[in-house]
Coordinates of C-alpha atoms and ligand atoms in Angstrom, one line a residue:
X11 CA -7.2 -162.2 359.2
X12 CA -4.8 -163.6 361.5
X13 CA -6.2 -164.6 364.4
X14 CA -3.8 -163.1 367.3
X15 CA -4.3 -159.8 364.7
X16 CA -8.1 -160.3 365.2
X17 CA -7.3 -160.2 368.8
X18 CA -5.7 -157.2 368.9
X19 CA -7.8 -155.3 366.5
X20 CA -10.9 -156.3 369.4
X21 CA -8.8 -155.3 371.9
X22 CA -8.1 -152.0 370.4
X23 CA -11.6 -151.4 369.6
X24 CA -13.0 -152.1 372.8
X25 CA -11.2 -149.7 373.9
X26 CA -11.5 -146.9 371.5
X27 CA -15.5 -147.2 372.0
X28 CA -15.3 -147.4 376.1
X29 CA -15.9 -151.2 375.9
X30 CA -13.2 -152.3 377.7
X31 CA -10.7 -150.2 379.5
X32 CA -6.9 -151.3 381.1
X33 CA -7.1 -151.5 384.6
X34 CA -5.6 -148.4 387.0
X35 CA -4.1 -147.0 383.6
X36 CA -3.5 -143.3 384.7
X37 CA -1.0 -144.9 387.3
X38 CA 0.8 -146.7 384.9
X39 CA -2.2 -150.2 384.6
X40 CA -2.2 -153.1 386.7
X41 CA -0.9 -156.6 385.3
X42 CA -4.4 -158.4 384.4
X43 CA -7.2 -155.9 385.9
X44 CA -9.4 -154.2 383.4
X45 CA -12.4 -151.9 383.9
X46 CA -15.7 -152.3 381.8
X47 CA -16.5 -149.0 380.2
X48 CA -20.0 -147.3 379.4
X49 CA -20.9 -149.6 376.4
X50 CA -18.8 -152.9 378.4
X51 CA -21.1 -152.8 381.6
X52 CA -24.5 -152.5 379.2
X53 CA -23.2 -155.1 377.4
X54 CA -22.1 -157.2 380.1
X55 CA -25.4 -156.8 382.1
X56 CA -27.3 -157.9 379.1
X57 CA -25.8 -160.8 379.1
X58 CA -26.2 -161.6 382.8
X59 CA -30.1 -160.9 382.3
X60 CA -30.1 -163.3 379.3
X61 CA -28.3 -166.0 381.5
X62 CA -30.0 -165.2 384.2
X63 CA -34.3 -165.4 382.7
X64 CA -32.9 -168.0 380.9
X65 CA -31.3 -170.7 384.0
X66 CA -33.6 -169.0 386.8
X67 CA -36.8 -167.4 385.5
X68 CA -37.7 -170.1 382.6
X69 CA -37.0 -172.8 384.5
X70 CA -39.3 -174.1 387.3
X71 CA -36.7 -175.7 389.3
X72 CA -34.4 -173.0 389.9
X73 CA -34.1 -169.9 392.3
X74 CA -31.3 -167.3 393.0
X75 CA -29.1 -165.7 395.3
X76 CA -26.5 -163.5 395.5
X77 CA -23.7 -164.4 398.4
X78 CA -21.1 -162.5 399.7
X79 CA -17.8 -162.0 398.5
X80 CA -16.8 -162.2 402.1
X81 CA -17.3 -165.4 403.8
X82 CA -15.8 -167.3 406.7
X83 CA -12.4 -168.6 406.3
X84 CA -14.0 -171.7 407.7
X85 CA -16.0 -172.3 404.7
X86 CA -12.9 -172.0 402.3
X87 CA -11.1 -174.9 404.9
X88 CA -14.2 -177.2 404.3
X89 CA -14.5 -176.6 400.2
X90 CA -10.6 -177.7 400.4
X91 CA -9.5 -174.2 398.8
X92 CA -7.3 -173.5 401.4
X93 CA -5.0 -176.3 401.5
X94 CA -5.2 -177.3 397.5
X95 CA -6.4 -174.0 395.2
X96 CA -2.8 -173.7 394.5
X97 CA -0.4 -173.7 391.4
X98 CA 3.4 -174.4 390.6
X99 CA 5.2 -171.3 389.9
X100 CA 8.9 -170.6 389.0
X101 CA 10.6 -167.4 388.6
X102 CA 13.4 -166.4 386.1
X103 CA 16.5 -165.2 388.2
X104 CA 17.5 -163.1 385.4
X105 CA 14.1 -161.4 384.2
X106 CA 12.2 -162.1 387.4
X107 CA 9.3 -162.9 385.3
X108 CA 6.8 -165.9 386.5
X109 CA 5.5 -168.7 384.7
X110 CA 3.6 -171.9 385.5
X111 CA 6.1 -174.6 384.8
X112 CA 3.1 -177.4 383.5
X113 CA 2.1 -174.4 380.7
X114 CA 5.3 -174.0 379.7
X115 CA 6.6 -175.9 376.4
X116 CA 10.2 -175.8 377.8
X117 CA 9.6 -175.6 381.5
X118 CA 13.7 -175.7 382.3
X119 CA 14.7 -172.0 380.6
X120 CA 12.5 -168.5 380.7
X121 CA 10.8 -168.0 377.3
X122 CA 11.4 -164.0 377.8
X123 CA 15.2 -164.3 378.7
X124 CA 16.3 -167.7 378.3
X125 CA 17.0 -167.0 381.8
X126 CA 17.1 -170.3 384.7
X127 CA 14.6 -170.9 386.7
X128 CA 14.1 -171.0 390.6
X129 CA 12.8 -174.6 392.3
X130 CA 9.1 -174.8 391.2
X131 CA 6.8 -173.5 394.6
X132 CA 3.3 -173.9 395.2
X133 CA 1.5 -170.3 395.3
X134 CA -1.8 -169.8 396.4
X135 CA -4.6 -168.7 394.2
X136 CA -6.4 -167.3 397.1
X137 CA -6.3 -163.4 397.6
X138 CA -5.7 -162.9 401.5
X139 CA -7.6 -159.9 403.6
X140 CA -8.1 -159.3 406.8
X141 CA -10.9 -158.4 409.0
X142 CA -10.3 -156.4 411.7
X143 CA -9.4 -152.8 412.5
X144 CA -5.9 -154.3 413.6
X145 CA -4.2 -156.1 411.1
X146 CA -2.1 -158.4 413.7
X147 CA -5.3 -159.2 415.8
X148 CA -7.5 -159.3 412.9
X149 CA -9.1 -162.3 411.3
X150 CA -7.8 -163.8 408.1
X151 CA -10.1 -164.6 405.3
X152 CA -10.0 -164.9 401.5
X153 CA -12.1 -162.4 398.5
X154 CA -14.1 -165.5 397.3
X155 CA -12.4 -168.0 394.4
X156 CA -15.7 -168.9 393.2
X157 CA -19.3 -168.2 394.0
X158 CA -20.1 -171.8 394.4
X159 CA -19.2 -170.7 397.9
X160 CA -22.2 -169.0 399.3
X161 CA -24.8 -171.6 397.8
X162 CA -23.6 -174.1 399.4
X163 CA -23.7 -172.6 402.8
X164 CA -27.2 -171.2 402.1
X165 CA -28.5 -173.8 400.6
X166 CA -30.5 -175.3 403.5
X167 CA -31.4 -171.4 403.8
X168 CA -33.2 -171.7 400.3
X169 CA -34.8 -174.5 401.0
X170 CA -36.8 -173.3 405.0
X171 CA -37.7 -169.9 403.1
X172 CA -38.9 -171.9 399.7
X173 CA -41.1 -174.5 398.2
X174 CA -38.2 -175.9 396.3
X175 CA -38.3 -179.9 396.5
X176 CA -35.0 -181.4 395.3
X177 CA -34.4 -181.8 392.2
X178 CA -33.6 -178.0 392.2
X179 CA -30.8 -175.6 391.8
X180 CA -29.9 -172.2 392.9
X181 CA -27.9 -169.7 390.7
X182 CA -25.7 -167.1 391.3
X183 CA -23.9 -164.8 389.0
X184 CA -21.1 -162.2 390.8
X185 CA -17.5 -161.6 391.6
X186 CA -14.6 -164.0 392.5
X187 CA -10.8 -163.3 392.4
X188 CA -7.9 -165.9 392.1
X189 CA -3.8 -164.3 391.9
X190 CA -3.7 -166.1 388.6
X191 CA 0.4 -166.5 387.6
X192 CA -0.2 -166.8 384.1
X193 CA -2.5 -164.2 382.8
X194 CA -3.0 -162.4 379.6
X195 CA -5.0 -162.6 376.8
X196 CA -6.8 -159.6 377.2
X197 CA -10.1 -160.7 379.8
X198 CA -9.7 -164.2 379.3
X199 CA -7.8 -164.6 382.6
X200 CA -8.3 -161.9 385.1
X201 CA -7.5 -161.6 388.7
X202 CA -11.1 -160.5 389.3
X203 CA -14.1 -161.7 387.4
X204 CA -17.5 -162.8 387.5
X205 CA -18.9 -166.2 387.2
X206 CA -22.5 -167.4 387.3
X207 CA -22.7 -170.8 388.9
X208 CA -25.8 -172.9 388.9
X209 CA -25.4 -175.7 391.9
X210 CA -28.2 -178.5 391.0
X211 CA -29.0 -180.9 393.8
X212 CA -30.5 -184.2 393.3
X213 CA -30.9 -187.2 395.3
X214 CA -28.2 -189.8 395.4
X215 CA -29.6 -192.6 393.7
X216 CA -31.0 -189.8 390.7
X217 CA -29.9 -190.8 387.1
X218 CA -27.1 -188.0 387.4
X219 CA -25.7 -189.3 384.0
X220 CA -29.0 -188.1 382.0
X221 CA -29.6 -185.1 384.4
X222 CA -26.3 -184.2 383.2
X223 CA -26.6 -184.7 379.3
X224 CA -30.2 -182.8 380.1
X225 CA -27.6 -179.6 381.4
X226 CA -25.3 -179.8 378.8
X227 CA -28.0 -179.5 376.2
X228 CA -29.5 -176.8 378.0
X229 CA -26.2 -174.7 378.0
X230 CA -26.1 -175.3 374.2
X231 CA -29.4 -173.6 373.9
X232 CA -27.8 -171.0 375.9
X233 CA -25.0 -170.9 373.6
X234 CA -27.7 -170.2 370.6
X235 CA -29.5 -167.6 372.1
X236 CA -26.4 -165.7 372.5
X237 CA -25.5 -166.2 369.2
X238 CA -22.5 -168.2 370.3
X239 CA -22.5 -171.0 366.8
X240 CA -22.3 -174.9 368.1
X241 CA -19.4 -175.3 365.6
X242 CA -17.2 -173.5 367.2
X243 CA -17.4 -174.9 370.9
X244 CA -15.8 -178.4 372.3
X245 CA -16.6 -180.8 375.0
X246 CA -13.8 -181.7 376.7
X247 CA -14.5 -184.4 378.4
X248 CA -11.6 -184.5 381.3
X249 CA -10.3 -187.9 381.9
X250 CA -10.2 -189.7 385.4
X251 CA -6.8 -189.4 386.2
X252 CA -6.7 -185.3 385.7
X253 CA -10.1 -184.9 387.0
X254 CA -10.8 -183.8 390.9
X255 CA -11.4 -187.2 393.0
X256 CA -14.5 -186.2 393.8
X257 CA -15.9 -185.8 390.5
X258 CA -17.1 -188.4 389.2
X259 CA -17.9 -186.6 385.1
X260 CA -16.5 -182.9 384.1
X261 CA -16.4 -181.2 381.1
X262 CA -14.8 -178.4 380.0
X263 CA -16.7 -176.7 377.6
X264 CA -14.0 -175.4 375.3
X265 CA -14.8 -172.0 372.8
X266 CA -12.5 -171.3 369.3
X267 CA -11.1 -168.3 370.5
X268 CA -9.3 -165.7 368.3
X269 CA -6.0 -167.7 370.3
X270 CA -7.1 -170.4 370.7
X271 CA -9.3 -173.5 371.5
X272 CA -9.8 -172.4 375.7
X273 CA -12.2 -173.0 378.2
X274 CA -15.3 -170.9 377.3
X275 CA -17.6 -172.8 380.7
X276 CA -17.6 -175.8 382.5
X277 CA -20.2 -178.5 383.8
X278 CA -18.9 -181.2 386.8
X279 CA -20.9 -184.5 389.0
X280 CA -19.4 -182.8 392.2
X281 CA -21.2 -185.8 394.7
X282 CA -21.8 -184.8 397.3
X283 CA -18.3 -183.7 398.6
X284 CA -19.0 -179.9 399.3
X285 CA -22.4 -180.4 401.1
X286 CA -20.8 -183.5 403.0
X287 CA -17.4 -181.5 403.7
X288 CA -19.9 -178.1 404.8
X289 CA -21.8 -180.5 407.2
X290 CA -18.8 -181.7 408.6
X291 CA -16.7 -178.7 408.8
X292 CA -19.6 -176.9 410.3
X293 CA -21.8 -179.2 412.2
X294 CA -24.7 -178.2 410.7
X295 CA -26.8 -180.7 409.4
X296 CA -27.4 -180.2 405.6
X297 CA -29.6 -183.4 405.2
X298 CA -32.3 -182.8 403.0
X299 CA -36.1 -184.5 404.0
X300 CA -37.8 -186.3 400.9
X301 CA -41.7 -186.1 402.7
X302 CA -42.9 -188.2 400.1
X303 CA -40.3 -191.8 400.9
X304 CA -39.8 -190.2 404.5
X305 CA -35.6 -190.7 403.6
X306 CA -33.3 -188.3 404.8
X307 CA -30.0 -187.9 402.4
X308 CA -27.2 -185.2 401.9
X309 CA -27.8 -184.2 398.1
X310 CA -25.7 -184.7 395.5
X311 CA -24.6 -181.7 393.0
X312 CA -24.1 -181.1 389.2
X313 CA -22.7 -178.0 388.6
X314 CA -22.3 -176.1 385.7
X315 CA -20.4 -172.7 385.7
X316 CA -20.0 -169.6 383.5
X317 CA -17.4 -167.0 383.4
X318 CA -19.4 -163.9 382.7
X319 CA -16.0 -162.2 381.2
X320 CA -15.0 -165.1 378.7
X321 CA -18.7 -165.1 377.7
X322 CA -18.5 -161.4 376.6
X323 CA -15.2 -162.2 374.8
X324 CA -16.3 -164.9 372.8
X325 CA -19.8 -163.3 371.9
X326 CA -18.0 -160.0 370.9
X327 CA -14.9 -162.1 369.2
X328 CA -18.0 -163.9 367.2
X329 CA -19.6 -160.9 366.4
X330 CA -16.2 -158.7 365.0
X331 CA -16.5 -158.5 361.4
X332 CA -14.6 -156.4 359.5
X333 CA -14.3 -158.0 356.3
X334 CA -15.9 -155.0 354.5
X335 CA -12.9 -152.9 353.7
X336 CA -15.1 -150.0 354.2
X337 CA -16.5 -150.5 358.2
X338 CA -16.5 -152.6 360.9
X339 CA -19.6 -154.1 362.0
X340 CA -19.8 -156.1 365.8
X341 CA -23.1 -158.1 364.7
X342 CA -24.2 -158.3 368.3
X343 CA -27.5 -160.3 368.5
X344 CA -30.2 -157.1 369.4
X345 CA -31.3 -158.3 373.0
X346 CA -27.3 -157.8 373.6
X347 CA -26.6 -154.6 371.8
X348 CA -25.5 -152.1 374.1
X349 CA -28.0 -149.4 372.1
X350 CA -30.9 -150.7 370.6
X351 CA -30.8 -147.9 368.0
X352 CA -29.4 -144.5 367.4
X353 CA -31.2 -141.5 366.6
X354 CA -29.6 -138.6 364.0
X355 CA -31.3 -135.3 363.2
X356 CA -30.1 -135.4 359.1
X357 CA -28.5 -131.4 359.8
X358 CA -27.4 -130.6 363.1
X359 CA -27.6 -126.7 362.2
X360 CA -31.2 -127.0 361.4
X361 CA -32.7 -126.6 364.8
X362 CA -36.7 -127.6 363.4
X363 CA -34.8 -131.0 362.4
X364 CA -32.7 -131.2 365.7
X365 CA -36.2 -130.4 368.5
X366 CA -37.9 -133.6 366.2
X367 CA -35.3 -135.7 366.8
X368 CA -34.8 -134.9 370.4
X369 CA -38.2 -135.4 370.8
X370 CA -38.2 -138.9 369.1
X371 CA -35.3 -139.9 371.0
X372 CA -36.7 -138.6 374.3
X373 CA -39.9 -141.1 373.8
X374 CA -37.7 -144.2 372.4
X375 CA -35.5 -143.9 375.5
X376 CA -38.1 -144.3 377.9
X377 CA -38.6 -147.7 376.7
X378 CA -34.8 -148.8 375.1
X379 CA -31.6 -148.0 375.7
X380 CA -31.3 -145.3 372.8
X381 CA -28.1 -143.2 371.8
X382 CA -28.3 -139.7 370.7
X383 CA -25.8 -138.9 367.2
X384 CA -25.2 -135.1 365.6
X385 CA -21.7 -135.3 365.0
X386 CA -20.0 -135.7 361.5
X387 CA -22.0 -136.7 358.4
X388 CA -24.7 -139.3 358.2
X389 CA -22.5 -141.9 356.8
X390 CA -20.1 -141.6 359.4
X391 CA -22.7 -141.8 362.1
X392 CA -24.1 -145.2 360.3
X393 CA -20.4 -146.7 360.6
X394 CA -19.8 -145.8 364.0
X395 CA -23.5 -147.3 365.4
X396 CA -22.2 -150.9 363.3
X397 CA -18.8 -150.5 365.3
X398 CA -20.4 -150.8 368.5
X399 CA -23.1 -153.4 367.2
X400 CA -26.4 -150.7 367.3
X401 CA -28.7 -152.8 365.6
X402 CA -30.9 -149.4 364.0
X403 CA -29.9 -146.2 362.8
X404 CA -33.0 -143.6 362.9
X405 CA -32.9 -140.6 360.6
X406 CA -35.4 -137.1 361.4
X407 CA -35.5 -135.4 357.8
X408 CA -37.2 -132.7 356.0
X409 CA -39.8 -135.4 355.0
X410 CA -40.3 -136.3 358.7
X411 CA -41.4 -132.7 359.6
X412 CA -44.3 -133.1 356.9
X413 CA -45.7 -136.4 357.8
X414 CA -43.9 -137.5 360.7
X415 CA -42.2 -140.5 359.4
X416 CA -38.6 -141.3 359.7
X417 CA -35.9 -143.4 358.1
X418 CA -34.7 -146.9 359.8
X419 CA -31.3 -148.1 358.8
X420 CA -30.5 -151.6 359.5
X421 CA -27.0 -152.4 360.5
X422 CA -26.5 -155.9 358.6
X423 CA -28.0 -155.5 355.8
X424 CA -28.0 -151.6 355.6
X425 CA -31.1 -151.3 354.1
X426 CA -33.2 -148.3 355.1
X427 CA -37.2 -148.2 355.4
X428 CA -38.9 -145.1 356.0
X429 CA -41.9 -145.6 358.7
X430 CA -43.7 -144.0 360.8
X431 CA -42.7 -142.5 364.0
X432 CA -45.8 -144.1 366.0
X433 CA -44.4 -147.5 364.8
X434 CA -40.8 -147.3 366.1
X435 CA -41.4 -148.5 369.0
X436 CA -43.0 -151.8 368.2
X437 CA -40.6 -152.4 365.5
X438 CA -37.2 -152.2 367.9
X439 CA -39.4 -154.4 370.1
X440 CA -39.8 -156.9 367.5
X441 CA -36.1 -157.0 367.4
X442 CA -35.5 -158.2 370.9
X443 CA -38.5 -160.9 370.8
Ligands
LIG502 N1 -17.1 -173.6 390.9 C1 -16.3 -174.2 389.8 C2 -15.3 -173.3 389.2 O1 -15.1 -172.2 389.7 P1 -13.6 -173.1 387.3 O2 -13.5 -173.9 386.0 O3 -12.4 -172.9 388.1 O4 -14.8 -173.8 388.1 C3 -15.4 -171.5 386.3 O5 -14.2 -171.6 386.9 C4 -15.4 -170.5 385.1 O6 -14.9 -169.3 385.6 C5 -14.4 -170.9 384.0 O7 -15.0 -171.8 383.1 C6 -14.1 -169.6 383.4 O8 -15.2 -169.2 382.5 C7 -14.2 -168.6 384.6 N2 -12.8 -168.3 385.1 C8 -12.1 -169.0 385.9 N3 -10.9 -168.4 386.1 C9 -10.9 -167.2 385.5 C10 -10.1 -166.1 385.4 N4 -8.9 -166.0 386.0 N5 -10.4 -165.0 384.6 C11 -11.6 -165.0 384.0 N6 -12.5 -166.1 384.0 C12 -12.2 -167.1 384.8

């Protein structure tokens, strides 16, 4: 399959089964916005509980928060986003389209029009508001870039309402929003997205260099139990000269998309440049106290960062196969499935078959997310569960009224079992351990 095909074949489908939506699209859709449908936002929140038992809850040095979205332009001065979170941008005078100049291949004519540019301008990747019931006399502050933001300024917070002794990191998964120029392929680049950010501080004279292999091995396990395969990811280890001055390691950990090789997450040795620049900027003092050598330091951070959206596009990208001829299957890992399992009555229009199955969905769905299927025959229903990645297909029959068993399809290997109803429960559990 060609690739950019593949793309558009996900992009279709994700649509077609309320995945992923275009943004605003009664009113015509709005360039790079997009809405996460009913199956999207199970799918998506599955993925922000796996990331976030997985770098908060199993680990014994981490703890969360979740910042606003709205913070004090102040803060955005000190981190430096103000005066430098900007990009080149030239527009065609013909086609008025935009374009970053350093991603183009032939930055001096439009690719669209072969229109001529404009001067190359610096554009802000801030989005403005304004607080204030008077727009004139109101204050001016940006809808957060990143969420790195908020840990920062709380982190002293964390530490006078915890028990947390440095080395330790706080987490945070939630919304930013840049006004990206080049956007497109489909959620890859968004104006508004979410990212879960880790910020680990450590003392200055730590071994950052193994603390940060330890991180970057912890991601890959990450990477595993998403079902993400190692094979298909890169570290791109950014060299000196492109890399922020303050930073003294990044990598960008790059994921074989269906267009491309693209940065999937990223891990950086930040110093201790945003604590130092917060102290300054706000003349707070962010010092931390070791009570064990009685030294007082300003941390240092190592920071690795997730966008929540790619994540969900390279997990569903991975798990599109539809190399049977006859359905699709999205071979979602079950702890990510947006259903767990599906129950059918086998005859809609046999209301003894239809009141068993309610009844068996009923008690499944107070325990799993469970979808409810009469339409169409039972081999349509099968395809349409593998579609949207439902991991077990349960079938009431005439046998089931006799002895109250029922059949369990399995979407890979579509095999079906016939078990008890008093043992479904334990068996989708199985499926998630
Ligand atoms: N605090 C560091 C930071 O924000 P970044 O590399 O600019 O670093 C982190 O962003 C992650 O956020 C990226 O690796 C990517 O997954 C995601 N991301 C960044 N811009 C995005 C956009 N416009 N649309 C979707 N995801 C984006």
């Amino acid at each position: 399959m060609a690739e950019q095909n593949k793309l558009e074949k996900i992009v279709a489908l994700c649509k077609r089964r309320g995945f992923v939506f275009p943004g605003s699209e009664i009113y015509g859709g709005l360039a790079s916005t997009y809405d996460y449908g009913p199956l999207g936002v199970e799918l998506k929140n599955n993925i922000k509980r796996a990331w976030w038992k997985y770098f908060i809850q199993d680990r014994t040095d981490m703890t969360g928060i979740d910042g606003g979205i709205i913070l004090s332009p102040k803060l955005w001065e000190a981190s430096g986003h103000v005066a430098n979170f900007k990009d080149p941008l030239v527009e065609c005078k013909k086609c008025h389209h935009r374009f970053r100049p350093d991603k183009l291949a032939d930055p001096s004519k439009c690719p669209d029009c072969g229109g001529e540019f404009t001067e190359v301008k610096m554009f802000s990747g801030l989005f403005k508001t304004t607080i204030g019931a008077i727009e004139e006399e109101g204050l001016t502050t940006y809808l957060r870039p990143e969420t790195a933001g908020a840990i920062f300024a709380n982190y002293k917070n964390v530490l006078d309402s915890t028990n947390f002794k440095i080395p330790f990191g706080i987490g945070q998964i939630g919304k930013a929003f840049r006004n990206e120029v080049t956007t497109g392929n489909f959620i890859f680049r968004t104006l508004e997205f979410e990212q879960a950010e880790i910020e680990y501080f450590i003392a200055p004279d730590a071994d950052w260099d193994s603390i940060f292999e330890q991180w970057v091995e912890y991601i890959y396990g990450f990477a595993e139990l998403i079902g993400l395969p190692k094979k298909q990811f890169f570290n791109h280890e950014i060299p000196d000269a492109e890399r922020a001055f303050y930073s003294k390691r990044t990598i960008d950990i790059e994921y074989q998309f269906p267009f491309g090789q693209e940065e999937l997450w990223a891990i950086a040795y930040r110093t201790d440049y945003d604590l130092s620049h917060h102290q300054a900027a706000s003349g707070t003092n962010l010092e931390y106290f070791d009570d064990v050598t009685g030294k007082r330091f300003l941390p240092h951070v190592i920071e690795p960062t997730f966008g929540v959206d790619r994540t969900l596009l390279a997990i569903i990208s991975q798990a599109y196969d539809d190399s049977d001829s006859e359905r699709t299957v999205l071979r979602l890992s079950p702890n990510l499935a947006p259903y767990k399992a599906a129950v059918f009555p086998l005859l809609k229009n046999k209301p003894e078959l239809v009141a068993k199955a309610r009844g068996v969905y009923q008690d499944l769905k107070k325990h799993f997310n469970i979808v409810w299927d009469e339409r169409g025959n039972i081999g349509k229903r099968y395809f349409s569960q593998d579609e949207i990645g439902t991991p077990y297909c349960i079938t009431v029959d005439f046998e089931t009224l006799e002895n109250d068993t029922v059949t369990i399809r399995d979407r890979d290997t579509m095999k079906q079992e016939r078990i008890a109803i008093s043992e479904l429960q334990a068996y989708i559990q199985k499926s998630l351990e």
